[in-house]
Amino acid sequence: MAIRIETHPVIRRHPANPILTGAMVPYPAGLVFNAGVTKFQGRYVMVFRNDVADLKAKKLLGKTNLGLAFSKDGVKWDVSKKPCFDMKSDEIARAYDPRLTAIDGRCYMCFAVDTRHGVRGGIAVTEDFETFEVLHLTVPDNRNMVLFPEKVDGRYVRLERPFPVYSRGRFEAFDIWFARSPDLRYWGDMELVLGAEQVAWVNNKIGPAAPPVKTPHGWLTLFHGVDKDDARASWGWEGNWKKRYSAGIMLLDLKEPWKIVGLCPDPLIVPEPGIEYEARGFRDYVIFPGGMILEPDGEVKIYYGAADTVECLATAHVDELVKLCRKR
């Protein structure tokens, strides 16, 4: 079967895209993307990455923080007057790429941390988005962590993407793993979920995207996949970008979520040349989902960063997405 490198027809990009840009943020901003989104305490909540930049000069200004926004409908957002989370010290350079999961009345945020000694993944918890308690930081190098919204066999569980550069004999052959914890602080008992070589449209790396949502057929799970071509002209104003990020989708077993019960053979969302906000930005041709919400009527809202520059929304029906996940 031929692989389609295009967005699947079940996906509908929202006409309001991009739903969040740097111009909508009431403090120094620039690249606003890779947000975590969930429903919490009766409203939609978004925590977004903000890389402060001069967009006209196409220049980063060296500051990253996490901003906060709320919405009644998941489309129109009210941005808070100041960032909600930042980490910086002699060891830590910045925190970024948040993912939100509501569990038992509290909201947990996974995030990445750049440090002097490598990239670490973190978990923090909040009830009001004004104060956060950091529960956990991995050893380097790990990131793209997402929590499941409920325990499995009495333990918290997550997907993660360690990136051991030298262990597999080829650069950036990174995979998706599963881990368990009794308390969200101490993690272990890992299992491989999906190897990059198992995704036909990827020649580089994969990783978790948005936290999974539960369906009767399994945990509906987005992931990002990367294809790289050194012959490409430099994409974006970073200067040396040769990669394309797309979104894939799979189903994980409800009781044993490290087992794949269905995997869509084609990408779900691909950055399109004719869509300016996906094709042109800091890094051209990037789709990076960070939030997925299953509505009562079966609509699935997929929130994604586009071109590492803005935040966008796409929708599909849950039944359509489940059907795409073929048994392997």
Short mmCIF file of C-alpha atoms in Angstrom, two decimals:
data_model
loop_
_atom_site.label_atom_id
_atom_site.label_comp_id
_atom_site.label_asym_id
_atom_site.label_seq_id
_atom_site.Cartn_x
_atom_site.Cartn_y
_atom_site.Cartn_z
CA MET A 1 0.00 0.00 0.00
CA ALA A 2 1.36 3.42 -0.99
CA ILE A 3 1.98 5.90 1.82
CA ARG A 4 0.18 9.23 1.49
CA ILE A 5 2.29 12.16 2.70
CA GLU A 6 -0.67 14.49 3.02
CA THR A 7 -3.25 15.39 5.62
CA HIS A 8 -5.97 12.77 5.94
CA PRO A 9 -9.41 13.88 4.67
CA VAL A 10 -11.04 13.29 8.08
CA ILE A 11 -9.11 16.29 9.45
CA ARG A 12 -10.72 19.72 9.31
CA ARG A 13 -8.55 22.72 10.06
CA HIS A 14 -10.46 25.36 11.97
CA PRO A 15 -11.30 28.50 9.95
CA ALA A 16 -10.10 30.69 12.84
CA ASN A 17 -6.51 29.40 12.53
CA PRO A 18 -4.13 30.37 13.88
CA ILE A 19 -6.07 30.56 17.14
CA LEU A 20 -3.15 32.07 19.10
CA THR A 21 -0.27 34.25 17.93
CA GLY A 22 2.33 36.41 19.58
CA ALA A 23 0.28 39.50 18.73
CA MET A 24 -2.48 38.27 21.07
CA VAL A 25 -0.16 38.11 24.11
CA PRO A 26 -0.15 41.22 26.37
CA TYR A 27 3.54 41.01 27.30
CA PRO A 28 6.77 40.48 25.32
CA ALA A 29 6.15 37.52 23.02
CA GLY A 30 6.98 36.25 19.57
CA LEU A 31 6.78 32.55 18.74
CA VAL A 32 3.69 31.18 20.52
CA PHE A 33 3.27 27.47 19.92
CA ASN A 34 3.44 23.84 21.21
CA ALA A 35 0.72 24.39 23.79
CA GLY A 36 -0.78 21.93 26.22
CA VAL A 37 -4.57 22.14 26.30
CA THR A 38 -7.15 20.42 28.49
CA LYS A 39 -10.54 20.95 30.12
CA PHE A 40 -10.23 21.82 33.80
CA GLN A 41 -12.77 23.17 36.29
CA GLY A 42 -15.40 23.74 33.63
CA ARG A 43 -13.37 25.60 31.02
CA TYR A 44 -10.65 25.09 28.46
CA VAL A 45 -7.16 25.92 29.65
CA MET A 46 -4.04 26.36 27.56
CA VAL A 47 -0.43 26.66 28.64
CA PHE A 48 1.67 27.74 25.67
CA ARG A 49 5.35 28.08 24.91
CA ASN A 50 6.47 31.65 24.27
CA ASP A 51 9.86 32.24 22.67
CA VAL A 52 10.29 36.01 22.79
CA ALA A 53 11.31 37.23 19.34
CA ASP A 54 11.40 40.16 16.95
CA LEU A 55 9.27 38.72 14.17
CA LYS A 56 9.98 41.53 11.70
CA ALA A 57 13.73 41.10 12.10
CA LYS A 58 13.32 37.32 12.33
CA LYS A 59 15.45 37.23 15.46
CA LEU A 60 15.08 35.36 18.75
CA LEU A 61 15.64 37.50 21.84
CA GLY A 62 16.80 34.72 24.13
CA LYS A 63 13.87 34.37 26.55
CA THR A 64 11.37 31.53 26.87
CA ASN A 65 8.43 31.27 29.30
CA LEU A 66 5.08 29.54 29.53
CA GLY A 67 1.94 31.62 29.06
CA LEU A 68 -1.61 30.90 30.16
CA ALA A 69 -4.97 31.32 28.41
CA PHE A 70 -8.57 30.31 29.07
CA SER A 71 -11.52 29.76 26.75
CA LYS A 72 -15.23 29.04 26.91
CA ASP A 73 -15.39 27.31 23.51
CA GLY A 74 -11.84 26.11 22.86
CA VAL A 75 -11.44 28.52 19.93
CA LYS A 76 -11.37 32.09 21.29
CA TRP A 77 -8.79 32.57 24.03
CA ASP A 78 -8.27 35.12 26.80
CA VAL A 79 -4.56 35.36 27.55
CA SER A 80 -3.49 36.08 31.11
CA LYS A 81 -1.54 39.26 31.77
CA LYS A 82 1.70 37.53 32.68
CA PRO A 83 3.46 34.18 32.15
CA CYS A 84 2.44 31.39 34.51
CA PHE A 85 5.63 29.31 34.68
CA ASP A 86 9.35 29.82 34.24
CA MET A 87 12.47 27.98 35.36
CA LYS A 88 15.91 29.54 35.26
CA SER A 89 19.05 29.07 37.37
CA ASP A 90 22.77 28.55 36.94
CA GLU A 91 21.93 24.99 35.83
CA ILE A 92 18.55 25.44 34.09
CA ALA A 93 18.23 27.60 30.98
CA ARG A 94 14.48 27.31 30.31
CA ALA A 95 11.31 25.21 30.52
CA TYR A 96 9.16 24.72 27.42
CA ASP A 97 6.74 22.48 25.45
CA PRO A 98 4.05 21.93 28.13
CA ARG A 99 1.48 19.10 28.11
CA LEU A 100 -1.58 19.19 30.40
CA THR A 101 -3.49 16.29 31.97
CA ALA A 102 -6.29 16.63 34.52
CA ILE A 103 -6.31 13.80 37.09
CA ASP A 104 -8.57 13.63 40.16
CA GLY A 105 -9.27 17.36 40.33
CA ARG A 106 -5.70 18.55 39.84
CA CYS A 107 -3.90 19.58 36.67
CA TYR A 108 -0.51 18.08 35.91
CA MET A 109 1.93 19.63 33.47
CA CYS A 110 4.71 17.77 31.72
CA PHE A 111 7.41 19.96 30.23
CA ALA A 112 10.95 19.92 28.86
CA VAL A 113 13.90 21.61 30.55
CA ASP A 114 17.16 22.68 28.89
CA THR A 115 20.05 22.42 31.32
CA ARG A 116 23.83 22.74 31.18
CA HIS A 117 24.04 18.94 31.28
CA GLY A 118 21.31 17.91 28.87
CA VAL A 119 17.57 17.99 28.28
CA ARG A 120 15.35 16.81 31.13
CA GLY A 121 11.64 16.12 31.34
CA GLY A 122 9.61 17.51 34.22
CA ILE A 123 6.23 17.07 35.88
CA ALA A 124 4.56 19.81 37.92
CA VAL A 125 1.10 20.04 39.49
CA THR A 126 -1.22 22.99 40.03
CA GLU A 127 -4.78 23.71 41.09
CA ASP A 128 -4.92 27.40 40.14
CA PHE A 129 -2.15 27.96 37.50
CA GLU A 130 -0.63 30.55 39.79
CA THR A 131 1.51 28.20 41.84
CA PHE A 132 3.12 24.98 40.59
CA GLU A 133 4.85 22.25 42.55
CA VAL A 134 7.56 20.49 40.57
CA LEU A 135 7.25 16.79 41.39
CA HIS A 136 9.81 15.20 39.12
CA LEU A 137 12.71 15.79 36.75
CA THR A 138 14.25 13.02 34.67
CA VAL A 139 17.94 12.50 34.10
CA PRO A 140 19.15 13.66 30.67
CA ASP A 141 18.17 13.11 27.97
CA ASN A 142 14.39 12.75 27.90
CA ARG A 143 11.43 14.87 26.80
CA ASN A 144 7.98 14.81 25.12
CA MET A 145 6.43 13.21 28.21
CA VAL A 146 2.65 12.91 28.42
CA LEU A 147 0.54 11.57 31.28
CA PHE A 148 -2.50 9.34 30.86
CA PRO A 149 -5.61 10.82 32.52
CA GLU A 150 -6.14 7.86 34.85
CA LYS A 151 -4.13 5.19 36.60
CA VAL A 152 -3.55 1.72 35.13
CA ASP A 153 -3.29 -1.16 37.63
CA GLY A 154 -3.06 1.39 40.44
CA ARG A 155 -0.11 3.29 38.99
CA TYR A 156 0.32 6.54 37.11
CA VAL A 157 1.54 5.97 33.57
CA ARG A 158 3.12 8.09 30.87
CA LEU A 159 4.62 8.04 27.40
CA GLU A 160 8.06 9.52 26.92
CA ARG A 161 10.82 9.90 24.34
CA PRO A 162 14.38 9.37 25.57
CA PHE A 163 16.99 10.21 22.96
CA PRO A 164 20.18 8.15 23.27
CA VAL A 165 22.13 9.50 20.29
CA TYR A 166 24.75 6.76 20.02
CA SER A 167 22.95 3.59 21.10
CA ARG A 168 21.30 2.55 17.83
CA GLY A 169 23.99 3.30 15.29
CA ARG A 170 22.14 6.12 13.54
CA PHE A 171 21.58 9.69 14.60
CA GLU A 172 18.14 10.66 15.95
CA ALA A 173 16.50 7.23 15.74
CA PHE A 174 14.34 8.05 18.77
CA ASP A 175 11.34 6.00 19.88
CA ILE A 176 8.27 6.11 22.15
CA TRP A 177 8.47 4.42 25.55
CA PHE A 178 6.03 3.70 28.39
CA ALA A 179 6.78 4.18 32.11
CA ARG A 180 4.98 3.65 35.42
CA SER A 181 5.01 5.42 38.78
CA PRO A 182 3.40 4.91 42.20
CA ASP A 183 3.36 8.64 43.01
CA LEU A 184 4.36 10.74 39.94
CA ARG A 185 7.78 11.33 41.50
CA TYR A 186 9.59 8.03 40.93
CA TRP A 187 9.38 6.37 37.53
CA GLY A 188 10.47 3.01 36.17
CA ASP A 189 9.32 -0.33 34.74
CA MET A 190 9.71 0.96 31.17
CA GLU A 191 8.47 -0.72 27.99
CA LEU A 192 9.05 0.10 24.34
CA VAL A 193 5.81 1.18 22.66
CA LEU A 194 6.75 2.16 19.10
CA GLY A 195 10.06 2.24 17.27
CA ALA A 196 10.79 4.90 14.66
CA GLU A 197 11.47 2.17 12.11
CA GLN A 198 7.87 0.96 12.46
CA VAL A 199 6.47 4.20 11.02
CA ALA A 200 6.71 4.00 7.23
CA TRP A 201 6.57 7.75 6.60
CA VAL A 202 9.41 8.57 9.04
CA ASN A 203 13.15 8.41 8.36
CA ASN A 204 14.30 10.29 11.45
CA LYS A 205 12.51 10.16 14.81
CA ILE A 206 9.15 9.93 16.54
CA GLY A 207 7.80 11.01 19.92
CA PRO A 208 4.61 11.45 21.98
CA ALA A 209 2.37 14.38 21.10
CA ALA A 210 -0.83 15.09 23.07
CA PRO A 211 -1.88 13.10 26.16
CA PRO A 212 -4.02 10.09 25.13
CA VAL A 213 -7.81 10.10 25.34
CA LYS A 214 -9.86 7.06 26.32
CA THR A 215 -12.28 5.40 23.90
CA PRO A 216 -14.06 2.01 24.11
CA HIS A 217 -11.59 0.73 21.49
CA GLY A 218 -8.40 1.83 23.23
CA TRP A 219 -6.35 4.87 24.15
CA LEU A 220 -6.42 7.18 21.13
CA THR A 221 -2.89 8.51 20.92
CA LEU A 222 -1.23 11.12 18.73
CA PHE A 223 2.49 11.11 18.02
CA HIS A 224 4.83 13.26 15.96
CA GLY A 225 7.01 11.84 13.21
CA VAL A 226 9.88 13.44 11.34
CA ASP A 227 11.24 13.01 7.84
CA LYS A 228 14.50 14.71 6.93
CA ASP A 229 16.03 15.50 3.54
CA ASP A 230 19.44 17.17 3.42
CA ALA A 231 18.76 18.17 -0.20
CA ARG A 232 15.97 20.51 0.90
CA ALA A 233 16.55 24.20 0.72
CA SER A 234 16.79 25.69 4.18
CA TRP A 235 13.23 25.90 5.57
CA GLY A 236 12.42 28.80 7.86
CA TRP A 237 14.45 31.63 9.32
CA GLU A 238 16.39 29.45 11.74
CA GLY A 239 18.85 28.91 8.90
CA ASN A 240 19.49 25.18 8.57
CA TRP A 241 16.12 23.46 8.91
CA LYS A 242 15.78 20.28 6.79
CA LYS A 243 13.02 18.43 8.64
CA ARG A 244 9.26 18.09 8.26
CA TYR A 245 7.17 17.30 11.36
CA SER A 246 3.82 15.55 10.83
CA ALA A 247 1.30 13.98 13.19
CA GLY A 248 0.41 10.30 13.34
CA ILE A 249 -2.22 8.41 15.32
CA MET A 250 -2.50 5.01 16.99
CA LEU A 251 -4.63 3.06 19.48
CA LEU A 252 -3.12 1.58 22.63
CA ASP A 253 -4.65 -1.26 24.61
CA LEU A 254 -6.84 -0.04 27.47
CA LYS A 255 -5.44 -2.46 30.06
CA GLU A 256 -1.90 -2.75 28.71
CA PRO A 257 -1.21 0.67 27.15
CA TRP A 258 2.32 -0.21 26.08
CA LYS A 259 0.73 -2.50 23.46
CA ILE A 260 -0.44 -1.07 20.14
CA VAL A 261 -3.80 -2.42 18.96
CA GLY A 262 -4.05 -0.19 15.88
CA LEU A 263 -1.72 2.10 13.95
CA CYS A 264 -2.72 4.36 11.06
CA PRO A 265 -0.24 3.58 8.24
CA ASP A 266 -0.35 7.15 6.91
CA PRO A 267 0.26 10.48 8.67
CA LEU A 268 -2.83 12.16 10.09
CA ILE A 269 -1.82 15.82 9.69
CA VAL A 270 0.94 17.01 7.36
CA PRO A 271 2.04 20.66 7.03
CA GLU A 272 0.68 21.85 3.71
CA PRO A 273 2.60 24.12 1.27
CA GLY A 274 -0.56 26.12 0.56
CA ILE A 275 -1.27 26.89 4.22
CA GLU A 276 0.92 29.83 5.16
CA TYR A 277 0.83 29.37 8.93
CA GLU A 278 2.12 25.78 8.60
CA ALA A 279 4.54 26.26 5.72
CA ARG A 280 6.25 29.51 6.76
CA GLY A 281 7.67 30.50 10.14
CA PHE A 282 10.67 30.06 12.38
CA ARG A 283 10.84 26.45 11.18
CA ASP A 284 8.84 25.77 8.05
CA TYR A 285 6.65 22.67 7.65
CA VAL A 286 6.12 21.73 11.28
CA ILE A 287 3.00 20.21 12.85
CA PHE A 288 3.39 19.47 16.57
CA PRO A 289 0.22 18.43 18.48
CA GLY A 290 0.20 19.11 22.20
CA GLY A 291 -3.46 18.83 23.16
CA MET A 292 -6.36 16.56 22.28
CA ILE A 293 -9.85 16.87 23.76
CA LEU A 294 -12.70 14.41 23.20
CA GLU A 295 -16.02 16.27 23.37
CA PRO A 296 -19.31 14.65 24.51
CA ASP A 297 -20.66 14.72 20.93
CA GLY A 298 -17.65 12.77 19.62
CA GLU A 299 -15.77 15.72 18.17
CA VAL A 300 -12.02 15.57 18.82
CA LYS A 301 -10.20 18.89 19.10
CA ILE A 302 -6.50 18.63 18.18
CA TYR A 303 -4.33 21.59 19.18
CA TYR A 304 -1.00 21.90 17.42
CA GLY A 305 1.93 24.22 17.03
CA ALA A 306 2.52 25.26 13.40
CA ALA A 307 5.91 26.21 11.93
CA ASP A 308 7.17 26.65 15.53
CA THR A 309 5.46 30.04 15.36
CA VAL A 310 1.70 29.91 16.11
CA GLU A 311 -0.91 27.68 17.75
CA CYS A 312 -3.68 26.08 15.67
CA LEU A 313 -6.72 23.81 15.91
CA ALA A 314 -8.00 20.91 13.83
CA THR A 315 -11.02 18.68 14.42
CA ALA A 316 -12.27 15.22 13.47
CA HIS A 317 -14.88 12.78 14.76
CA VAL A 318 -13.59 10.17 17.18
CA ASP A 319 -15.13 7.32 15.15
CA GLU A 320 -13.26 8.48 12.05
CA LEU A 321 -9.98 8.55 13.94
CA VAL A 322 -10.49 5.11 15.45
CA LYS A 323 -11.21 3.64 12.00
CA LEU A 324 -7.88 4.95 10.70
CA CYS A 325 -5.96 2.87 13.22
CA ARG A 326 -5.52 -0.42 11.41
CA LYS A 327 -4.45 -3.60 13.15
CA ARG A 328 -0.84 -4.35 12.40
#
